mmCIF file of C-alpha atoms and ligand atoms in Angstrom:
data_model
loop_
_atom_site.group_PDB
_atom_site.id
_atom_site.type_symbol
_atom_site.label_atom_id
_atom_site.label_comp_id
_atom_site.label_asym_id
_atom_site.label_seq_id
_atom_site.Cartn_x
_atom_site.Cartn_y
_atom_site.Cartn_z
ATOM 1 C CA MET A 880 -5.996 3.086 -15.833
ATOM 2 C CA ARG A 881 -2.481 4.116 -14.954
ATOM 3 C CA TYR A 882 -0.793 6.512 -12.550
ATOM 4 C CA LEU A 883 2.549 8.072 -11.952
ATOM 5 C CA THR A 884 3.887 9.427 -8.676
ATOM 6 C CA ALA A 885 6.441 12.178 -8.206
ATOM 7 C CA GLY A 886 8.015 13.988 -5.306
ATOM 8 C CA GLU A 887 10.813 13.785 -2.735
ATOM 9 C CA SER A 888 10.236 13.101 0.944
ATOM 10 C CA HIS A 889 11.376 16.595 2.002
ATOM 11 C CA GLY A 890 10.543 18.333 -1.286
ATOM 12 C CA PRO A 891 7.673 20.766 -1.656
ATOM 13 C CA GLN A 892 4.985 18.240 -2.515
ATOM 14 C CA LEU A 893 4.001 14.778 -3.635
ATOM 15 C CA THR A 894 1.982 14.476 -6.839
ATOM 16 C CA THR A 895 0.141 11.787 -8.664
ATOM 17 C CA ILE A 896 -1.496 11.962 -12.121
ATOM 18 C CA ILE A 897 -4.099 9.265 -12.549
ATOM 19 C CA GLU A 898 -5.306 8.560 -16.091
ATOM 20 C CA GLY A 899 -8.216 6.445 -17.278
ATOM 21 C CA VAL A 900 -10.577 6.714 -14.332
ATOM 22 C CA PRO A 901 -14.057 6.412 -15.750
ATOM 23 C CA ALA A 902 -16.368 9.448 -15.700
ATOM 24 C CA GLY A 903 -19.214 9.724 -13.164
ATOM 25 C CA VAL A 904 -17.468 8.410 -10.060
ATOM 26 C CA PRO A 905 -18.352 10.501 -6.953
ATOM 27 C CA LEU A 906 -15.041 11.815 -5.493
ATOM 28 C CA THR A 907 -14.151 14.483 -2.955
ATOM 29 C CA ALA A 908 -10.970 15.539 -1.185
ATOM 30 C CA GLU A 909 -12.535 14.183 1.987
ATOM 31 C CA ASP A 910 -12.666 10.651 0.490
ATOM 32 C CA ILE A 911 -8.955 10.818 -0.123
ATOM 33 C CA ASN A 912 -8.067 12.599 3.147
ATOM 34 C CA ASN A 913 -9.750 9.826 5.149
ATOM 35 C CA GLU A 914 -7.465 7.293 3.580
ATOM 36 C CA LEU A 915 -4.406 9.495 4.080
ATOM 37 C CA ALA A 916 -5.233 9.856 7.750
ATOM 38 C CA ARG A 917 -5.543 6.069 8.045
ATOM 39 C CA ARG A 918 -1.971 5.712 6.644
ATOM 40 C CA GLN A 919 -0.623 8.171 9.238
ATOM 41 C CA LYS A 920 -1.976 6.398 12.315
ATOM 42 C CA GLY A 921 -0.560 3.416 14.124
ATOM 43 C CA HIS A 922 1.372 2.555 17.249
ATOM 44 C CA GLY A 923 5.163 2.756 16.481
ATOM 45 C CA ARG A 924 5.269 5.739 14.095
ATOM 46 C CA GLY A 925 8.011 8.294 14.526
ATOM 47 C CA ARG A 926 7.988 12.085 14.784
ATOM 48 C CA ARG A 927 7.661 12.713 11.006
ATOM 49 C CA MET A 928 4.003 11.572 11.153
ATOM 50 C CA GLN A 929 3.273 14.194 13.812
ATOM 51 C CA ILE A 930 4.690 16.896 11.548
ATOM 52 C CA GLU A 931 2.788 15.819 8.478
ATOM 53 C CA LYS A 932 -1.017 15.981 8.601
ATOM 54 C CA ASP A 933 -1.555 15.003 4.987
ATOM 55 C CA GLN A 934 -4.283 16.865 3.087
ATOM 56 C CA VAL A 935 -4.863 16.370 -0.624
ATOM 57 C CA LYS A 936 -5.611 19.038 -3.270
ATOM 58 C CA ILE A 937 -7.474 17.723 -6.264
ATOM 59 C CA VAL A 938 -6.298 19.993 -9.087
ATOM 60 C CA SER A 939 -7.742 18.308 -12.126
ATOM 61 C CA GLY A 940 -10.190 15.749 -13.375
ATOM 62 C CA VAL A 941 -13.053 16.268 -10.938
ATOM 63 C CA ARG A 942 -15.909 18.794 -11.226
ATOM 64 C CA HIS A 943 -18.706 19.275 -8.741
ATOM 65 C CA GLY A 944 -17.779 16.063 -6.888
ATOM 66 C CA TYR A 945 -17.698 13.714 -9.902
ATOM 67 C CA THR A 946 -14.751 12.386 -12.021
ATOM 68 C CA LEU A 947 -14.814 13.702 -15.590
ATOM 69 C CA GLY A 948 -12.921 10.900 -17.332
ATOM 70 C CA SER A 949 -9.916 13.263 -17.736
ATOM 71 C CA PRO A 950 -6.644 12.896 -15.878
ATOM 72 C CA ILE A 951 -6.987 13.405 -12.150
ATOM 73 C CA THR A 952 -4.112 15.252 -10.486
ATOM 74 C CA LEU A 953 -3.618 14.988 -6.761
ATOM 75 C CA VAL A 954 -1.163 17.034 -4.738
ATOM 76 C CA VAL A 955 -0.080 16.514 -1.090
ATOM 77 C CA GLU A 956 2.188 19.247 0.288
ATOM 78 C CA ASN A 957 4.983 18.405 2.695
ATOM 79 C CA ASN A 958 4.725 20.543 5.766
ATOM 80 C CA ASP A 959 8.345 19.754 6.622
ATOM 81 C CA TRP A 960 9.539 21.419 3.322
ATOM 82 C CA LYS A 961 9.873 24.795 4.982
ATOM 83 C CA HIS A 962 12.780 23.397 7.009
ATOM 84 C CA TRP A 963 14.399 21.954 3.855
ATOM 85 C CA THR A 964 14.229 24.723 1.327
ATOM 86 C CA ASN A 965 18.029 25.061 1.145
ATOM 87 C CA ILE A 966 18.977 21.426 1.332
ATOM 88 C CA MET A 967 16.263 20.356 -1.106
ATOM 89 C CA GLY A 968 16.392 23.645 -3.185
ATOM 90 C CA ILE A 969 15.475 23.183 -6.784
ATOM 91 C CA GLU A 970 17.502 26.047 -8.280
ATOM 92 C CA PRO A 971 21.271 26.115 -8.188
ATOM 93 C CA THR A 972 22.348 27.360 -4.758
ATOM 94 C CA GLU A 973 25.310 28.108 -2.541
ATOM 95 C CA LEU A 974 25.070 25.792 0.493
ATOM 96 C CA ASP A 975 26.257 27.033 3.959
ATOM 97 C CA GLU A 976 28.546 25.060 6.164
ATOM 98 C CA ALA A 977 25.711 23.426 8.055
ATOM 99 C CA ASP A 978 23.998 22.270 4.914
ATOM 100 C CA ILE A 979 27.180 20.795 3.527
ATOM 101 C CA LYS A 980 27.603 18.800 6.741
ATOM 102 C CA ARG A 981 24.200 17.244 6.057
ATOM 103 C CA LYS A 982 25.448 15.695 2.854
ATOM 104 C CA VAL A 983 24.833 11.941 3.197
ATOM 105 C CA SER A 984 27.913 9.876 2.620
ATOM 106 C CA ARG A 985 26.979 7.036 4.953
ATOM 107 C CA PRO A 986 24.665 4.425 3.461
ATOM 108 C CA ARG A 987 22.141 2.848 5.770
ATOM 109 C CA PRO A 988 21.968 -0.959 5.570
ATOM 110 C CA GLY A 989 18.492 -2.117 4.378
ATOM 111 C CA HIS A 990 17.803 1.048 2.442
ATOM 112 C CA ALA A 991 18.303 1.860 -1.241
ATOM 113 C CA ASP A 992 21.185 4.304 -0.296
ATOM 114 C CA LEU A 993 24.299 2.445 -1.446
ATOM 115 C CA ASN A 994 22.930 0.650 -4.518
ATOM 116 C CA GLY A 995 21.028 3.677 -5.685
ATOM 117 C CA ALA A 996 24.145 5.921 -5.256
ATOM 118 C CA ILE A 997 26.294 3.515 -7.212
ATOM 119 C CA LYS A 998 23.636 3.139 -9.904
ATOM 120 C CA TYR A 999 22.933 6.820 -10.432
ATOM 121 C CA GLY A 1000 26.411 8.208 -9.576
ATOM 122 C CA HIS A 1001 25.197 10.307 -6.576
ATOM 123 C CA ARG A 1002 27.986 11.176 -4.086
ATOM 124 C CA ASP A 1003 25.333 12.690 -1.856
ATOM 125 C CA MET A 1004 22.995 9.849 -0.954
ATOM 126 C CA ARG A 1005 20.192 12.226 -0.081
ATOM 127 C CA ASN A 1006 19.537 12.172 -3.830
ATOM 128 C CA VAL A 1007 18.608 8.481 -3.353
ATOM 129 C CA LEU A 1008 16.896 8.433 0.009
ATOM 130 C CA GLU A 1009 14.560 11.393 -0.695
ATOM 131 C CA ARG A 1010 12.805 9.327 -3.394
ATOM 132 C CA SER A 1011 13.283 5.887 -2.123
ATOM 133 C CA SER A 1012 11.584 6.790 1.200
ATOM 134 C CA ALA A 1013 8.219 5.388 1.966
ATOM 135 C CA ARG A 1014 6.865 8.907 2.082
ATOM 136 C CA GLU A 1015 5.984 8.153 -1.555
ATOM 137 C CA THR A 1016 3.342 5.683 -0.415
ATOM 138 C CA THR A 1017 1.298 8.801 0.551
ATOM 139 C CA VAL A 1018 0.252 9.371 -3.014
ATOM 140 C CA ARG A 1019 -0.092 5.652 -3.653
ATOM 141 C CA VAL A 1020 -2.742 5.711 -0.906
ATOM 142 C CA ALA A 1021 -4.305 8.722 -2.642
ATOM 143 C CA ALA A 1022 -4.525 6.877 -5.978
ATOM 144 C CA GLY A 1023 -5.825 3.812 -4.084
ATOM 145 C CA ALA A 1024 -8.504 5.989 -2.475
ATOM 146 C CA VAL A 1025 -9.710 6.815 -6.045
ATOM 147 C CA ALA A 1026 -9.635 3.121 -6.976
ATOM 148 C CA LYS A 1027 -11.636 2.324 -3.901
ATOM 149 C CA LYS A 1028 -14.307 4.825 -4.918
ATOM 150 C CA VAL A 1029 -14.468 3.183 -8.381
ATOM 151 C CA LEU A 1030 -14.835 -0.286 -6.725
ATOM 152 C CA SER A 1031 -17.407 0.891 -4.231
ATOM 153 C CA GLU A 1032 -19.646 2.160 -7.080
ATOM 154 C CA LEU A 1033 -19.517 -1.463 -8.295
ATOM 155 C CA GLY A 1034 -20.449 -2.961 -4.972
ATOM 156 C CA ILE A 1035 -16.874 -4.117 -4.304
ATOM 157 C CA GLN A 1036 -15.441 -3.589 -0.823
ATOM 158 C CA VAL A 1037 -11.795 -3.607 0.221
ATOM 159 C CA GLY A 1038 -10.616 -4.103 3.785
ATOM 160 C CA GLY A 1039 -7.347 -4.874 5.519
ATOM 161 C CA HIS A 1040 -5.912 -5.735 8.901
ATOM 162 C CA VAL A 1041 -2.726 -6.770 10.698
ATOM 163 C CA LEU A 1042 -2.152 -10.480 11.442
ATOM 164 C CA GLU A 1043 1.265 -10.399 13.047
ATOM 165 C CA ILE A 1044 3.820 -8.003 14.449
ATOM 166 C CA GLY A 1045 7.266 -9.015 15.722
ATOM 167 C CA GLY A 1046 6.242 -12.654 16.150
ATOM 168 C CA VAL A 1047 2.943 -11.874 18.027
ATOM 169 C CA LYS A 1048 0.243 -13.599 15.957
ATOM 170 C CA ALA A 1049 -3.457 -12.686 16.043
ATOM 171 C CA GLN A 1050 -6.119 -15.374 16.354
ATOM 172 C CA PRO A 1051 -7.853 -15.998 13.038
ATOM 173 C CA ALA A 1052 -10.358 -13.120 12.695
ATOM 174 C CA GLN A 1053 -13.946 -14.374 13.019
ATOM 175 C CA TYR A 1054 -15.701 -11.342 11.583
ATOM 176 C CA GLU A 1055 -19.356 -11.236 10.463
ATOM 177 C CA SER A 1056 -18.728 -8.859 7.584
ATOM 178 C CA LEU A 1057 -15.923 -6.877 6.074
ATOM 179 C CA SER A 1058 -17.550 -3.721 7.420
ATOM 180 C CA GLN A 1059 -17.385 -5.175 10.960
ATOM 181 C CA LEU A 1060 -13.696 -6.092 10.440
ATOM 182 C CA GLN A 1061 -13.057 -2.533 9.328
ATOM 183 C CA GLU A 1062 -14.986 -0.993 12.228
ATOM 184 C CA VAL A 1063 -13.046 -3.045 14.844
ATOM 185 C CA THR A 1064 -9.593 -2.669 13.334
ATOM 186 C CA GLU A 1065 -10.035 1.081 12.789
ATOM 187 C CA GLU A 1066 -10.224 1.386 16.576
ATOM 188 C CA SER A 1067 -7.112 -0.662 17.130
ATOM 189 C CA PRO A 1068 -3.776 1.236 17.224
ATOM 190 C CA VAL A 1069 -2.189 -1.691 15.470
ATOM 191 C CA ARG A 1070 -5.149 -2.442 13.081
ATOM 192 C CA CYS A 1071 -5.617 -5.862 14.666
ATOM 193 C CA PHE A 1072 -9.034 -7.591 15.023
ATOM 194 C CA ASP A 1073 -7.846 -9.663 18.012
ATOM 195 C CA SER A 1074 -7.650 -7.121 20.814
ATOM 196 C CA THR A 1075 -5.553 -9.395 23.112
ATOM 197 C CA ALA A 1076 -2.979 -9.883 20.421
ATOM 198 C CA GLY A 1077 -3.219 -6.152 19.641
ATOM 199 C CA VAL A 1078 -2.092 -5.269 23.166
ATOM 200 C CA LYS A 1079 0.812 -7.719 22.949
ATOM 201 C CA MET A 1080 1.783 -6.256 19.575
ATOM 202 C CA MET A 1081 1.979 -2.828 21.113
ATOM 203 C CA GLU A 1082 4.117 -4.151 23.914
ATOM 204 C CA ALA A 1083 6.385 -5.754 21.364
ATOM 205 C CA ILE A 1084 6.705 -2.448 19.464
ATOM 206 C CA ASP A 1085 7.443 -0.527 22.748
ATOM 207 C CA GLN A 1086 10.056 -3.129 23.679
ATOM 208 C CA ALA A 1087 11.686 -2.913 20.220
ATOM 209 C CA LYS A 1088 11.756 0.825 20.496
ATOM 210 C CA GLN A 1089 13.280 0.666 23.982
ATOM 211 C CA ASN A 1090 16.006 -1.664 22.540
ATOM 212 C CA GLY A 1091 16.683 0.833 19.701
ATOM 213 C CA ASP A 1092 15.366 -1.822 17.318
ATOM 214 C CA SER A 1093 12.441 -2.304 14.865
ATOM 215 C CA ILE A 1094 10.022 -5.061 14.049
ATOM 216 C CA GLY A 1095 8.064 -6.204 10.995
ATOM 217 C CA GLY A 1096 4.874 -8.146 10.501
ATOM 218 C CA ILE A 1097 2.162 -9.508 8.255
ATOM 219 C CA VAL A 1098 -0.839 -7.705 6.850
ATOM 220 C CA GLU A 1099 -3.902 -9.095 5.057
ATOM 221 C CA VAL A 1100 -6.112 -7.510 2.455
ATOM 222 C CA ILE A 1101 -9.586 -8.873 1.682
ATOM 223 C CA VAL A 1102 -11.845 -7.809 -1.270
ATOM 224 C CA GLU A 1103 -15.481 -8.826 -1.425
ATOM 225 C CA GLY A 1104 -18.060 -8.556 -4.204
ATOM 226 C CA VAL A 1105 -15.580 -9.339 -7.035
ATOM 227 C CA PRO A 1106 -17.101 -10.704 -10.285
ATOM 228 C CA VAL A 1107 -15.961 -14.027 -11.648
ATOM 229 C CA GLY A 1108 -13.233 -14.004 -14.316
ATOM 230 C CA VAL A 1109 -11.396 -10.741 -13.680
ATOM 231 C CA GLY A 1110 -7.841 -11.160 -15.130
ATOM 232 C CA SER A 1111 -7.046 -13.916 -17.566
ATOM 233 C CA TYR A 1112 -5.244 -17.253 -17.933
ATOM 234 C CA VAL A 1113 -4.431 -16.691 -21.683
ATOM 235 C CA HIS A 1114 -1.210 -14.749 -21.171
ATOM 236 C CA TYR A 1115 1.270 -14.348 -18.267
ATOM 237 C CA ASP A 1116 1.036 -10.568 -18.076
ATOM 238 C CA ARG A 1117 -2.755 -10.642 -17.896
ATOM 239 C CA LYS A 1118 -2.871 -12.759 -14.690
ATOM 240 C CA LEU A 1119 -4.425 -10.527 -12.061
ATOM 241 C CA ASP A 1120 -2.948 -12.464 -9.091
ATOM 242 C CA SER A 1121 0.551 -11.729 -10.474
ATOM 243 C CA LYS A 1122 -0.244 -8.041 -10.862
ATOM 244 C CA ILE A 1123 -1.501 -7.870 -7.299
ATOM 245 C CA ALA A 1124 1.559 -9.764 -6.031
ATOM 246 C CA ALA A 1125 3.880 -7.321 -7.830
ATOM 247 C CA ALA A 1126 1.945 -4.357 -6.410
ATOM 248 C CA VAL A 1127 2.191 -5.707 -2.830
ATOM 249 C CA ILE A 1128 5.949 -6.434 -3.207
ATOM 250 C CA SER A 1129 6.420 -2.916 -4.595
ATOM 251 C CA ILE A 1130 5.478 -1.426 -1.166
ATOM 252 C CA ASN A 1131 8.621 -0.334 0.580
ATOM 253 C CA ALA A 1132 9.980 -3.125 2.925
ATOM 254 C CA PHE A 1133 7.601 -5.827 1.638
ATOM 255 C CA LYS A 1134 9.426 -9.143 1.096
ATOM 256 C CA GLY A 1135 6.808 -11.743 0.475
ATOM 257 C CA VAL A 1136 3.263 -12.257 -0.670
ATOM 258 C CA GLU A 1137 0.774 -15.114 -0.550
ATOM 259 C CA PHE A 1138 -2.921 -15.733 -1.481
ATOM 260 C CA GLY A 1139 -5.330 -17.702 0.646
ATOM 261 C CA ILE A 1140 -3.498 -20.425 2.626
ATOM 262 C CA GLY A 1141 -0.413 -19.433 0.590
ATOM 263 C CA PHE A 1142 2.860 -21.076 1.670
ATOM 264 C CA LYS A 1143 0.867 -23.554 3.871
ATOM 265 C CA ALA A 1144 -0.121 -25.199 0.563
ATOM 266 C CA ALA A 1145 3.328 -26.825 0.584
ATOM 267 C CA GLU A 1146 2.417 -28.740 3.750
ATOM 268 C CA VAL A 1147 -1.042 -30.233 3.072
ATOM 269 C CA PRO A 1148 -2.379 -32.639 0.330
ATOM 270 C CA GLY A 1149 -4.331 -31.307 -2.600
ATOM 271 C CA SER A 1150 -7.604 -32.610 -1.249
ATOM 272 C CA GLN A 1151 -7.283 -30.012 1.574
ATOM 273 C CA VAL A 1152 -6.247 -27.203 -0.706
ATOM 274 C CA HIS A 1153 -8.535 -26.983 -3.745
ATOM 275 C CA ASP A 1154 -11.896 -25.280 -3.323
ATOM 276 C CA GLU A 1155 -14.750 -27.614 -4.257
ATOM 277 C CA ILE A 1156 -17.347 -26.193 -6.675
ATOM 278 C CA ILE A 1157 -21.027 -26.092 -5.696
ATOM 279 C CA TRP A 1158 -24.048 -24.664 -7.484
ATOM 280 C CA ASP A 1159 -27.485 -23.425 -6.397
ATOM 281 C CA GLU A 1160 -30.302 -21.688 -8.194
ATOM 282 C CA GLN A 1161 -29.828 -18.338 -6.465
ATOM 283 C CA ALA A 1162 -26.121 -17.848 -6.185
ATOM 284 C CA GLY A 1163 -24.992 -19.979 -9.189
ATOM 285 C CA TYR A 1164 -21.460 -21.409 -8.801
ATOM 286 C CA THR A 1165 -19.660 -20.905 -5.496
ATOM 287 C CA ARG A 1166 -17.003 -22.706 -3.432
ATOM 288 C CA ARG A 1167 -17.167 -24.612 -0.168
ATOM 289 C CA THR A 1168 -13.851 -23.019 0.884
ATOM 290 C CA ASN A 1169 -11.624 -20.193 -0.182
ATOM 291 C CA ASN A 1170 -8.156 -21.745 0.389
ATOM 292 C CA LEU A 1171 -6.837 -20.263 -2.781
ATOM 293 C CA GLY A 1172 -7.730 -16.759 -1.820
ATOM 294 C CA GLY A 1173 -10.109 -15.964 -4.726
ATOM 295 C CA PHE A 1174 -7.856 -16.913 -7.670
ATOM 296 C CA GLU A 1175 -7.595 -19.816 -10.141
ATOM 297 C CA GLY A 1176 -5.662 -19.494 -13.373
ATOM 298 C CA GLY A 1177 -4.899 -15.832 -12.847
ATOM 299 C CA MET A 1178 -8.642 -15.003 -12.727
ATOM 300 C CA THR A 1179 -10.989 -14.241 -9.904
ATOM 301 C CA THR A 1180 -13.214 -17.116 -8.791
ATOM 302 C CA GLY A 1181 -15.862 -14.760 -7.328
ATOM 303 C CA MET A 1182 -14.830 -15.680 -3.760
ATOM 304 C CA PRO A 1183 -13.184 -13.014 -1.676
ATOM 305 C CA ILE A 1184 -9.616 -12.051 -2.718
ATOM 306 C CA VAL A 1185 -7.435 -12.805 0.331
ATOM 307 C CA VAL A 1186 -3.811 -11.558 -0.029
ATOM 308 C CA ARG A 1187 -1.088 -11.226 2.559
ATOM 309 C CA GLY A 1188 2.227 -9.394 2.573
ATOM 310 C CA VAL A 1189 5.169 -9.624 4.909
ATOM 311 C CA MET A 1190 6.996 -6.441 5.898
ATOM 312 C CA LYS A 1191 10.605 -6.661 7.075
ATOM 313 C CA PRO A 1192 11.565 -4.691 10.166
ATOM 314 C CA ILE A 1193 12.271 -1.051 9.391
ATOM 315 C CA PRO A 1194 15.968 -0.596 8.477
ATOM 316 C CA THR A 1195 16.736 2.766 10.194
ATOM 317 C CA LEU A 1196 17.567 1.843 13.781
ATOM 318 C CA TYR A 1197 18.521 3.759 16.947
ATOM 319 C CA LYS A 1198 20.749 0.714 17.608
ATOM 320 C CA PRO A 1199 23.819 1.267 15.358
ATOM 321 C CA LEU A 1200 24.351 -0.956 12.318
ATOM 322 C CA LYS A 1201 27.783 -1.304 10.686
ATOM 323 C CA SER A 1202 28.367 0.394 7.340
ATOM 324 C CA VAL A 1203 31.121 2.256 5.420
ATOM 325 C CA ASP A 1204 31.412 5.960 4.690
ATOM 326 C CA ILE A 1205 31.682 6.250 0.822
ATOM 327 C CA GLU A 1206 34.016 9.347 1.102
ATOM 328 C CA THR A 1207 36.486 8.003 3.642
ATOM 329 C CA LYS A 1208 35.898 4.259 3.136
ATOM 330 C CA GLU A 1209 36.075 4.132 6.980
ATOM 331 C CA PRO A 1210 33.653 1.841 8.806
ATOM 332 C CA PHE A 1211 31.110 3.590 11.099
ATOM 333 C CA GLU A 1212 27.988 2.703 13.013
ATOM 334 C CA ALA A 1213 24.851 4.211 11.688
ATOM 335 C CA SER A 1214 22.497 5.458 14.373
ATOM 336 C CA ILE A 1215 19.493 7.583 13.497
ATOM 337 C CA GLU A 1216 17.339 9.831 15.640
ATOM 338 C CA ARG A 1217 13.992 9.981 13.806
ATOM 339 C CA SER A 1218 12.322 6.905 12.469
ATOM 340 C CA ASP A 1219 9.342 4.669 12.910
ATOM 341 C CA SER A 1220 10.037 1.525 14.965
ATOM 342 C CA CYS A 1221 7.132 -0.258 13.341
ATOM 343 C CA ALA A 1222 5.057 0.825 10.360
ATOM 344 C CA VAL A 1223 3.160 -2.433 9.804
ATOM 345 C CA PRO A 1224 -0.308 -0.876 10.698
ATOM 346 C CA ALA A 1225 0.307 1.981 8.288
ATOM 347 C CA ALA A 1226 1.615 -0.469 5.652
ATOM 348 C CA SER A 1227 -1.659 -2.385 5.812
ATOM 349 C CA VAL A 1228 -3.388 0.726 4.525
ATOM 350 C CA VAL A 1229 -0.859 0.948 1.781
ATOM 351 C CA ALA A 1230 -1.505 -2.659 0.959
ATOM 352 C CA GLU A 1231 -5.221 -2.116 0.707
ATOM 353 C CA SER A 1232 -4.600 0.821 -1.650
ATOM 354 C CA VAL A 1233 -2.314 -1.026 -4.055
ATOM 355 C CA VAL A 1234 -4.587 -4.079 -4.253
ATOM 356 C CA ALA A 1235 -7.636 -1.779 -4.787
ATOM 357 C CA TRP A 1236 -5.708 -0.098 -7.543
ATOM 358 C CA GLU A 1237 -4.848 -3.322 -9.447
ATOM 359 C CA LEU A 1238 -8.295 -4.660 -9.170
ATOM 360 C CA ALA A 1239 -10.008 -1.407 -10.235
ATOM 361 C CA ASN A 1240 -7.612 -1.254 -13.174
ATOM 362 C CA ALA A 1241 -8.407 -4.762 -14.293
ATOM 363 C CA ILE A 1242 -12.144 -4.214 -13.961
ATOM 364 C CA VAL A 1243 -12.192 -0.948 -15.866
ATOM 365 C CA GLU A 1244 -10.144 -2.577 -18.629
ATOM 366 C CA GLN A 1245 -12.426 -5.523 -18.857
ATOM 367 C CA PHE A 1246 -15.863 -4.002 -18.417
ATOM 368 C CA GLY A 1247 -15.745 -0.728 -20.264
ATOM 369 C CA GLN A 1248 -13.604 2.319 -19.717
ATOM 370 C CA ASP A 1249 -15.526 5.487 -20.303
ATOM 371 C CA ARG A 1250 -18.207 5.876 -17.671
ATOM 372 C CA ILE A 1251 -18.995 4.127 -14.422
ATOM 373 C CA GLN A 1252 -22.647 3.372 -15.349
ATOM 374 C CA LEU A 1253 -21.517 1.396 -18.407
ATOM 375 C CA ILE A 1254 -19.184 -0.654 -16.172
ATOM 376 C CA GLN A 1255 -22.020 -1.247 -13.685
ATOM 377 C CA GLU A 1256 -24.351 -2.495 -16.507
ATOM 378 C CA ASN A 1257 -21.629 -4.703 -17.964
ATOM 379 C CA ILE A 1258 -20.787 -6.281 -14.531
ATOM 380 C CA GLU A 1259 -24.549 -6.985 -13.997
ATOM 381 C CA LYS A 1260 -24.664 -8.671 -17.362
ATOM 382 C CA ALA A 1261 -21.532 -10.679 -16.630
ATOM 383 C CA ASN A 1262 -22.918 -11.781 -13.265
ATOM 384 C CA GLU A 1263 -26.176 -12.843 -14.910
ATOM 385 C CA TRP A 1264 -24.161 -14.771 -17.482
ATOM 386 C CA ALA A 1265 -22.147 -16.557 -14.856
ATOM 387 C CA ARG A 1266 -25.199 -17.376 -12.776
ATOM 388 C CA ASN A 1267 -26.948 -19.012 -15.819
ATOM 389 C CA PHE A 1268 -23.877 -20.726 -17.264
HETATM 390 C C1 FMN B 1471 4.387 3.035 5.605
HETATM 391 C C2 FMN B 1471 5.884 2.765 5.680
HETATM 392 C C3 FMN B 1471 6.639 3.527 6.528
HETATM 393 C C4 FMN B 1471 8.020 3.295 6.563
HETATM 394 N N1 FMN B 1471 8.828 4.132 7.489
HETATM 395 C C5 FMN B 1471 10.107 3.886 7.574
HETATM 396 C C6 FMN B 1471 10.954 4.596 8.516
HETATM 397 O O1 FMN B 1471 10.424 5.463 9.251
HETATM 398 N N2 FMN B 1471 12.265 4.343 8.563
HETATM 399 C C7 FMN B 1471 12.809 3.396 7.762
HETATM 400 O O2 FMN B 1471 13.980 3.202 7.853
HETATM 401 N N3 FMN B 1471 12.142 2.684 6.884
HETATM 402 C C8 FMN B 1471 10.768 2.890 6.735
HETATM 403 N N4 FMN B 1471 10.046 2.130 5.854
HETATM 404 C C9 FMN B 1471 10.771 1.135 5.033
HETATM 405 C C10 FMN B 1471 11.677 1.586 3.981
HETATM 406 O O3 FMN B 1471 11.135 2.738 3.199
HETATM 407 C C11 FMN B 1471 12.224 0.541 3.073
HETATM 408 O O4 FMN B 1471 12.717 -0.475 3.831
HETATM 409 C C12 FMN B 1471 13.325 1.082 2.165
HETATM 410 O O5 FMN B 1471 12.799 2.037 1.301
HETATM 411 C C13 FMN B 1471 14.127 -0.014 1.393
HETATM 412 O O6 FMN B 1471 13.243 -0.641 0.484
HETATM 413 P P1 FMN B 1471 13.078 -2.285 0.594
HETATM 414 O O7 FMN B 1471 12.949 -2.555 2.063
HETATM 415 O O8 FMN B 1471 11.782 -2.516 -0.113
HETATM 416 O O9 FMN B 1471 14.264 -2.899 0.008
HETATM 417 C C14 FMN B 1471 8.678 2.308 5.776
HETATM 418 C C15 FMN B 1471 7.884 1.537 4.907
HETATM 419 C C16 FMN B 1471 6.526 1.781 4.837
HETATM 420 C C17 FMN B 1471 5.668 0.922 3.939
#
């Protein structure tokens, strides 16, 4: 499977074309809208998220609620576009005085503005920021919603939650099932299982906002029901953990990724890291622990995939940051009026989406591409094979 996204933050719409989704997967606009709504929630979001109530239009690839196997096109319109028709106009246009004043010549530290402008030769950095904006993650969540539907047809469940915001750490989540984790975190404004830490996270966000500052955090994605051996050790670009790592890092503002105990593996001896293998008649091969987060040799072990990503604090601040105007070369202090102060809860939904996409893609590639029933049968056979191995 593959997908492309297109669209500017204040353009008319965001679009994704998704190719290679097997036929026969139940899919409705509501399935996708639920995920879009999850991305828009969260304590710490700015005014833009109140303007945009994202709704998807499925314009190809689905008929009577089922995927056809043909390319699926999803469109999300930007409600804010009506205020930007001049500035973001597609046809050649005469800009009025006010529009010219809105030309962006002041790069914001932490954004793609300056490097993007130099690279593409844009004197108006709006040409950079409109596309580098995390608004694009809307359609990545839409594509992820399709991937989640594929996975759910195969008995694979994806969940996510927030572990840390601005230095406030949640206690390790002791959940009975992934569904319970999802139920609890869905009610939390910061998507945190630990309600006490959740309150402190909200206080930290409010404090940061009051200081004109922003804070980052850590999110975790968990996938259960994964068959053994998805991905491969035979070639570097077939290792599924590396594809998932790249997908997580590709989310705007994500700076690090780890699986299982991750970077802690540097501190403890191997005997406390590697997951001992056990076997019983019913389950076949399993592991006593899951320290490596469901991967060995670039392939799934059959244990839950556990992947975490760290998000830096949002770069647009009310508190001014020093920069240089590219027209005058004069220093200035960038202070912005409309921004999130923390988007970690929303980013955890984006992380779920990109992980779901990579896994669904690898599974479709490995177990048959045309129709979901064929993939179901092939996975059952593969599970049977692994049990009896
Ligand atoms: C869901 C989400 C929402 C974001 N919202 C904002 C925002 O409101 N203001 C901002 O300056 N950055 C925001 N960011 C982060 C920037 O998009 C990101 O830092 C920027 O594009 C530069 O990319 P880089 O940090 O990956 O280098 C958000 C990121 C995500 C994932």
